[in-house]
PDB file of C-alpha atoms in Angstrom:
ATOM      1  CA  VAL A  16     -11.333 -25.866 -13.958  1.00 96.00           C
ATOM      2  CA  GLU A  17     -12.573 -29.100 -12.439  1.00 96.00           C
ATOM      3  CA  GLN A  18     -14.606 -27.313  -9.788  1.00 97.00           C
ATOM      4  CA  ILE A  19     -16.212 -25.023 -12.349  1.00 97.00           C
ATOM      5  CA  THR A  20     -17.015 -28.049 -14.487  1.00 97.00           C
ATOM      6  CA  ASN A  21     -18.594 -29.838 -11.539  1.00 97.00           C
ATOM      7  CA  VAL A  22     -20.833 -26.843 -10.798  1.00 97.00           C
ATOM      8  CA  LEU A  23     -21.829 -26.483 -14.457  1.00 97.00           C
ATOM      9  CA  ASN A  24     -22.588 -30.192 -14.701  1.00 97.00           C
ATOM     10  CA  GLU A  25     -24.742 -29.999 -11.598  1.00 98.00           C
ATOM     11  CA  LYS A  26     -26.634 -26.893 -12.779  1.00 98.00           C
ATOM     12  CA  ASP A  27     -27.006 -28.033 -16.399  1.00 98.00           C
ATOM     13  CA  PRO A  28     -26.930 -31.850 -16.572  1.00 97.00           C
ATOM     14  CA  ILE A  29     -28.222 -31.862 -20.152  1.00 98.00           C
ATOM     15  CA  ASN A  30     -24.913 -30.350 -21.320  1.00 98.00           C
ATOM     16  CA  ALA A  31     -22.695 -32.072 -18.749  1.00 97.00           C
ATOM     17  CA  GLU A  32     -20.900 -34.193 -21.322  1.00 98.00           C
ATOM     18  CA  ILE A  33     -19.920 -31.121 -23.353  1.00 98.00           C
ATOM     19  CA  TYR A  34     -18.676 -29.310 -20.241  1.00 97.00           C
ATOM     20  CA  SER A  35     -16.659 -32.341 -19.187  1.00 98.00           C
ATOM     21  CA  GLU A  36     -15.101 -32.755 -22.636  1.00 98.00           C
ATOM     22  CA  ASN A  37     -14.203 -29.070 -22.853  1.00 98.00           C
ATOM     23  CA  SER A  38     -12.812 -29.146 -19.336  1.00 98.00           C
ATOM     24  CA  ALA A  39     -10.638 -32.174 -20.061  1.00 98.00           C
ATOM     25  CA  ALA A  40      -9.299 -30.552 -23.234  1.00 98.00           C
ATOM     26  CA  TYR A  41      -8.518 -27.309 -21.407  1.00 98.00           C
ATOM     27  CA  ILE A  42      -6.768 -29.127 -18.570  1.00 98.00           C
ATOM     28  CA  GLU A  43      -4.600 -30.893 -21.162  1.00 98.00           C
ATOM     29  CA  ARG A  44      -3.682 -27.529 -22.667  1.00 98.00           C
ATOM     30  CA  LEU A  45      -2.727 -26.239 -19.211  1.00 98.00           C
ATOM     31  CA  LYS A  46      -0.587 -29.310 -18.574  1.00 98.00           C
ATOM     32  CA  ASP A  47       1.065 -28.787 -21.956  1.00 99.00           C
ATOM     33  CA  LEU A  48       1.863 -25.172 -21.059  1.00 98.00           C
ATOM     34  CA  ASP A  49       3.382 -26.301 -17.786  1.00 98.00           C
ATOM     35  CA  GLN A  50       5.539 -28.854 -19.595  1.00 99.00           C
ATOM     36  CA  GLN A  51       6.671 -26.241 -22.115  1.00 99.00           C
ATOM     37  CA  PHE A  52       7.758 -23.937 -19.285  1.00 99.00           C
ATOM     38  CA  GLU A  53       9.569 -26.850 -17.625  1.00 99.00           C
ATOM     39  CA  ASP A  54      11.352 -27.717 -20.881  1.00 99.00           C
ATOM     40  CA  VAL A  55      12.467 -24.140 -21.542  1.00 99.00           C
ATOM     41  CA  ILE A  56      13.822 -23.781 -18.016  1.00 99.00           C
ATOM     42  CA  GLU A  57      15.466 -27.211 -17.970  1.00 98.00           C
ATOM     43  CA  HIS A  58      17.439 -26.449 -21.136  1.00 98.00           C
ATOM     44  CA  ALA A  59      18.232 -22.809 -20.328  1.00 99.00           C
ATOM     45  CA  LYS A  60      21.699 -21.270 -20.002  1.00 98.00           C
ATOM     46  CA  ARG A  61      20.635 -19.318 -16.945  1.00 98.00           C
ATOM     47  CA  LYS A  62      17.896 -19.455 -14.318  1.00 98.00           C
ATOM     48  CA  VAL A  63      17.489 -15.760 -13.552  1.00 99.00           C
ATOM     49  CA  ILE A  64      15.109 -13.131 -14.907  1.00 99.00           C
ATOM     50  CA  LEU A  65      14.938  -9.401 -14.317  1.00 99.00           C
ATOM     51  CA  PHE A  66      11.919  -7.099 -14.253  1.00 97.00           C
ATOM     52  CA  GLY A  67      12.271  -3.361 -14.646  1.00 96.00           C
ATOM     53  CA  ASP A  68       8.726  -3.106 -13.402  1.00 94.00           C
ATOM     54  CA  ARG A  69       6.236  -4.310 -10.830  1.00 91.00           C
ATOM     55  CA  PHE A  70       6.568  -7.992 -10.029  1.00 93.00           C
ATOM     56  CA  PRO A  71       3.390 -10.116  -9.862  1.00 94.00           C
ATOM     57  CA  PHE A  72       5.342 -13.319 -10.570  1.00 96.00           C
ATOM     58  CA  ARG A  73       6.535 -14.538  -7.182  1.00 95.00           C
ATOM     59  CA  TYR A  74       4.500 -17.750  -7.352  1.00 96.00           C
ATOM     60  CA  PHE A  75       5.661 -18.325 -10.919  1.00 98.00           C
ATOM     61  CA  THR A  76       9.345 -17.994 -10.036  1.00 98.00           C
ATOM     62  CA  ASP A  77       8.902 -20.200  -6.981  1.00 98.00           C
ATOM     63  CA  GLU A  78       7.033 -22.860  -8.968  1.00 98.00           C
ATOM     64  CA  TYR A  79       9.701 -23.021 -11.671  1.00 98.00           C
ATOM     65  CA  ASP A  80      12.694 -22.460  -9.374  1.00 98.00           C
ATOM     66  CA  LEU A  81      13.847 -19.259 -11.061  1.00 99.00           C
ATOM     67  CA  ASP A  82      15.867 -16.498  -9.447  1.00 98.00           C
ATOM     68  CA  TYR A  83      14.744 -12.957 -10.129  1.00 98.00           C
ATOM     69  CA  TYR A  84      15.477  -9.296  -9.649  1.00 98.00           C
ATOM     70  CA  ALA A  85      12.765  -6.666  -9.864  1.00 96.00           C
ATOM     71  CA  ALA A  86      12.257  -2.948  -9.424  1.00 95.00           C
ATOM     72  CA  PHE A  87       9.499  -3.664  -6.900  1.00 90.00           C
ATOM     73  CA  THR A  88       8.908  -6.624  -4.616  1.00 79.00           C
ATOM     74  CA  GLY A  89       5.343  -7.197  -5.748  1.00 66.00           C
ATOM     75  CA  CYS A  90       2.395  -5.539  -7.417  1.00 68.00           C
ATOM     76  CA  SER A  91       3.197  -2.199  -5.865  1.00 64.00           C
ATOM     77  CA  ALA A  92       1.197   0.790  -7.042  1.00 63.00           C
ATOM     78  CA  ASN A  93       4.491   2.685  -7.260  1.00 63.00           C
ATOM     79  CA  THR A  94       5.688   3.554 -10.729  1.00 61.00           C
ATOM     80  CA  GLU A  95       9.021   5.124  -9.803  1.00 80.00           C
ATOM     81  CA  ALA A  96      11.921   3.114  -8.452  1.00 88.00           C
ATOM     82  CA  SER A  97      14.738   4.765  -6.568  1.00 91.00           C
ATOM     83  CA  ALA A  98      17.920   5.657  -8.423  1.00 95.00           C
ATOM     84  CA  ALA A  99      19.733   3.089  -6.279  1.00 96.00           C
ATOM     85  CA  THR A 100      17.311   0.357  -7.370  1.00 96.00           C
ATOM     86  CA  VAL A 101      17.689   1.225 -11.047  1.00 97.00           C
ATOM     87  CA  ALA A 102      21.496   1.306 -10.686  1.00 98.00           C
ATOM     88  CA  PHE A 103      21.408  -2.073  -8.927  1.00 98.00           C
ATOM     89  CA  LEU A 104      19.317  -3.585 -11.725  1.00 98.00           C
ATOM     90  CA  ILE A 105      21.618  -2.137 -14.400  1.00 98.00           C
ATOM     91  CA  ASP A 106      24.591  -3.660 -12.576  1.00 98.00           C
ATOM     92  CA  LYS A 107      22.815  -7.042 -12.418  1.00 99.00           C
ATOM     93  CA  VAL A 108      22.041  -7.009 -16.145  1.00 99.00           C
ATOM     94  CA  ASN A 109      25.697  -6.270 -16.895  1.00 98.00           C
ATOM     95  CA  GLU A 110      27.149  -8.627 -14.287  1.00 98.00           C
ATOM     96  CA  LEU A 111      24.972 -11.581 -15.299  1.00 98.00           C
ATOM     97  CA  GLN A 112      24.940 -10.631 -18.995  1.00 98.00           C
ATOM     98  CA  LEU A 113      21.163 -10.833 -19.057  1.00 99.00           C
ATOM     99  CA  PRO A 114      19.810 -10.485 -22.597  1.00 99.00           C
ATOM    100  CA  VAL A 115      16.300  -9.396 -21.578  1.00 99.00           C
ATOM    101  CA  VAL A 116      14.699  -6.919 -19.204  1.00 99.00           C
ATOM    102  CA  PHE A 117      11.024  -7.630 -18.683  1.00 99.00           C
ATOM    103  CA  SER A 118       8.179  -5.199 -18.281  1.00 97.00           C
ATOM    104  CA  ILE A 119       4.549  -6.139 -17.743  1.00 95.00           C
ATOM    105  CA  GLU A 120       1.470  -5.367 -19.795  1.00 94.00           C
ATOM    106  CA  LEU A 121      -0.035  -1.894 -19.631  1.00 91.00           C
ATOM    107  CA  SER A 122       3.030  -0.542 -17.832  1.00 91.00           C
ATOM    108  CA  ASN A 123       4.584   2.834 -18.562  1.00 92.00           C
ATOM    109  CA  GLU A 124       7.850   0.867 -19.004  1.00 94.00           C
ATOM    110  CA  LYS A 125       9.986   3.808 -17.816  1.00 95.00           C
ATOM    111  CA  ILE A 126      12.135   1.744 -15.470  1.00 96.00           C
ATOM    112  CA  ALA A 127      12.688  -1.028 -18.010  1.00 98.00           C
ATOM    113  CA  ASP A 128      13.534   1.614 -20.632  1.00 98.00           C
ATOM    114  CA  SER A 129      16.133   3.168 -18.315  1.00 98.00           C
ATOM    115  CA  ILE A 130      17.769  -0.211 -17.741  1.00 98.00           C
ATOM    116  CA  VAL A 131      17.757  -1.120 -21.432  1.00 98.00           C
ATOM    117  CA  GLU A 132      19.262   2.258 -22.395  1.00 98.00           C
ATOM    118  CA  ALA A 133      22.194   1.601 -20.045  1.00 98.00           C
ATOM    119  CA  THR A 134      22.792  -2.023 -21.091  1.00 98.00           C
ATOM    120  CA  ASP A 135      22.817  -4.288 -24.120  1.00 95.00           C
ATOM    121  CA  ALA A 136      19.576  -5.960 -23.026  1.00 98.00           C
ATOM    122  CA  GLU A 137      16.341  -6.097 -24.990  1.00 98.00           C
ATOM    123  CA  LYS A 138      13.021  -5.097 -23.422  1.00 99.00           C
ATOM    124  CA  LEU A 139      10.232  -7.670 -23.682  1.00 99.00           C
ATOM    125  CA  THR A 140       6.806  -7.999 -22.081  1.00 98.00           C
ATOM    126  CA  PHE A 141       6.033 -10.869 -19.733  1.00 98.00           C
ATOM    127  CA  HIS A 142       2.271 -10.928 -19.406  1.00 97.00           C
ATOM    128  CA  SER A 143       0.780 -11.307 -15.929  1.00 95.00           C
ATOM    129  CA  ILE A 144      -2.651 -11.817 -17.512  1.00 93.00           C
ATOM    130  CA  HIS A 145      -4.166  -9.484 -14.942  1.00 89.00           C
ATOM    131  CA  ASN A 146      -5.157  -7.012 -17.637  1.00 89.00           C
ATOM    132  CA  LEU A 147      -5.762  -7.084 -21.358  1.00 91.00           C
ATOM    133  CA  SER A 148      -5.330  -4.194 -23.740  1.00 90.00           C
ATOM    134  CA  VAL A 149      -8.024  -3.215 -26.217  1.00 93.00           C
ATOM    135  CA  GLU A 150      -5.842  -4.708 -28.957  1.00 94.00           C
ATOM    136  CA  GLU A 151      -5.477  -8.011 -27.099  1.00 93.00           C
ATOM    137  CA  LEU A 152      -9.226  -8.205 -26.590  1.00 93.00           C
ATOM    138  CA  ALA A 153      -9.835  -7.456 -30.271  1.00 96.00           C
ATOM    139  CA  ALA A 154      -7.316 -10.154 -31.220  1.00 96.00           C
ATOM    140  CA  ASN A 155      -9.200 -12.674 -29.037  1.00 96.00           C
ATOM    141  CA  GLU A 156      -6.145 -13.332 -26.896  1.00 96.00           C
ATOM    142  CA  THR A 157      -6.700 -15.968 -24.233  1.00 96.00           C
ATOM    143  CA  TYR A 158      -4.901 -17.167 -21.143  1.00 96.00           C
ATOM    144  CA  ILE A 159      -3.393 -19.941 -23.261  1.00 97.00           C
ATOM    145  CA  SER A 160      -2.255 -17.667 -26.110  1.00 98.00           C
ATOM    146  CA  LEU A 161      -0.699 -15.143 -23.736  1.00 98.00           C
ATOM    147  CA  MET A 162       1.087 -17.852 -21.785  1.00 98.00           C
ATOM    148  CA  GLU A 163       2.449 -19.232 -25.067  1.00 98.00           C
ATOM    149  CA  LYS A 164       3.886 -15.777 -25.737  1.00 98.00           C
ATOM    150  CA  ASN A 165       5.367 -15.812 -22.233  1.00 99.00           C
ATOM    151  CA  ILE A 166       7.085 -19.106 -23.039  1.00 99.00           C
ATOM    152  CA  GLU A 167       8.685 -17.504 -26.107  1.00 99.00           C
ATOM    153  CA  VAL A 168       9.996 -14.450 -24.260  1.00 99.00           C
ATOM    154  CA  LEU A 169      11.137 -16.525 -21.291  1.00 99.00           C
ATOM    155  CA  GLU A 170      13.209 -18.680 -23.620  1.00 99.00           C
ATOM    156  CA  LYS A 171      14.907 -15.537 -24.973  1.00 99.00           C
ATOM    157  CA  ALA A 172      15.549 -14.274 -21.450  1.00 99.00           C
ATOM    158  CA  LEU A 173      17.089 -17.517 -20.228  1.00 99.00           C
ATOM    159  CA  ASN A 174      19.383 -18.113 -23.209  1.00 98.00           C
TER     160      ASN A 174
END
């Protein structure tokens, strides 16, 4: 954000004050999001999440010191997990009594559905913010608004 602001200020000095004010406000909102994630995790019953889906959250889990299980190790193009992987994830949900199985936006959710059908867990979406649906675009969703939704579902998953 700061680098973008610096470039804008250099290219358009007449509006530099507006860019700087907007940048400062946005940075504060990002810091607030970070603190909200920290607070949810600090007061959580558990520190583990489970994805019945692709997993573009490695940096997130590392940053917030969360353990995780996932159908795929990253943003794999695969959409089918092996039966052994699904069975392992079902066992983890039951063993750890996890209340939530996450899927990601625009997923077919088949793996998460299979896990939820075999457990007492609820399926929720944790948004990677890589893609927006037509509905999200129409609703003027932003990085901030989607991350606020992630905070809500993370709190459910950790408690």
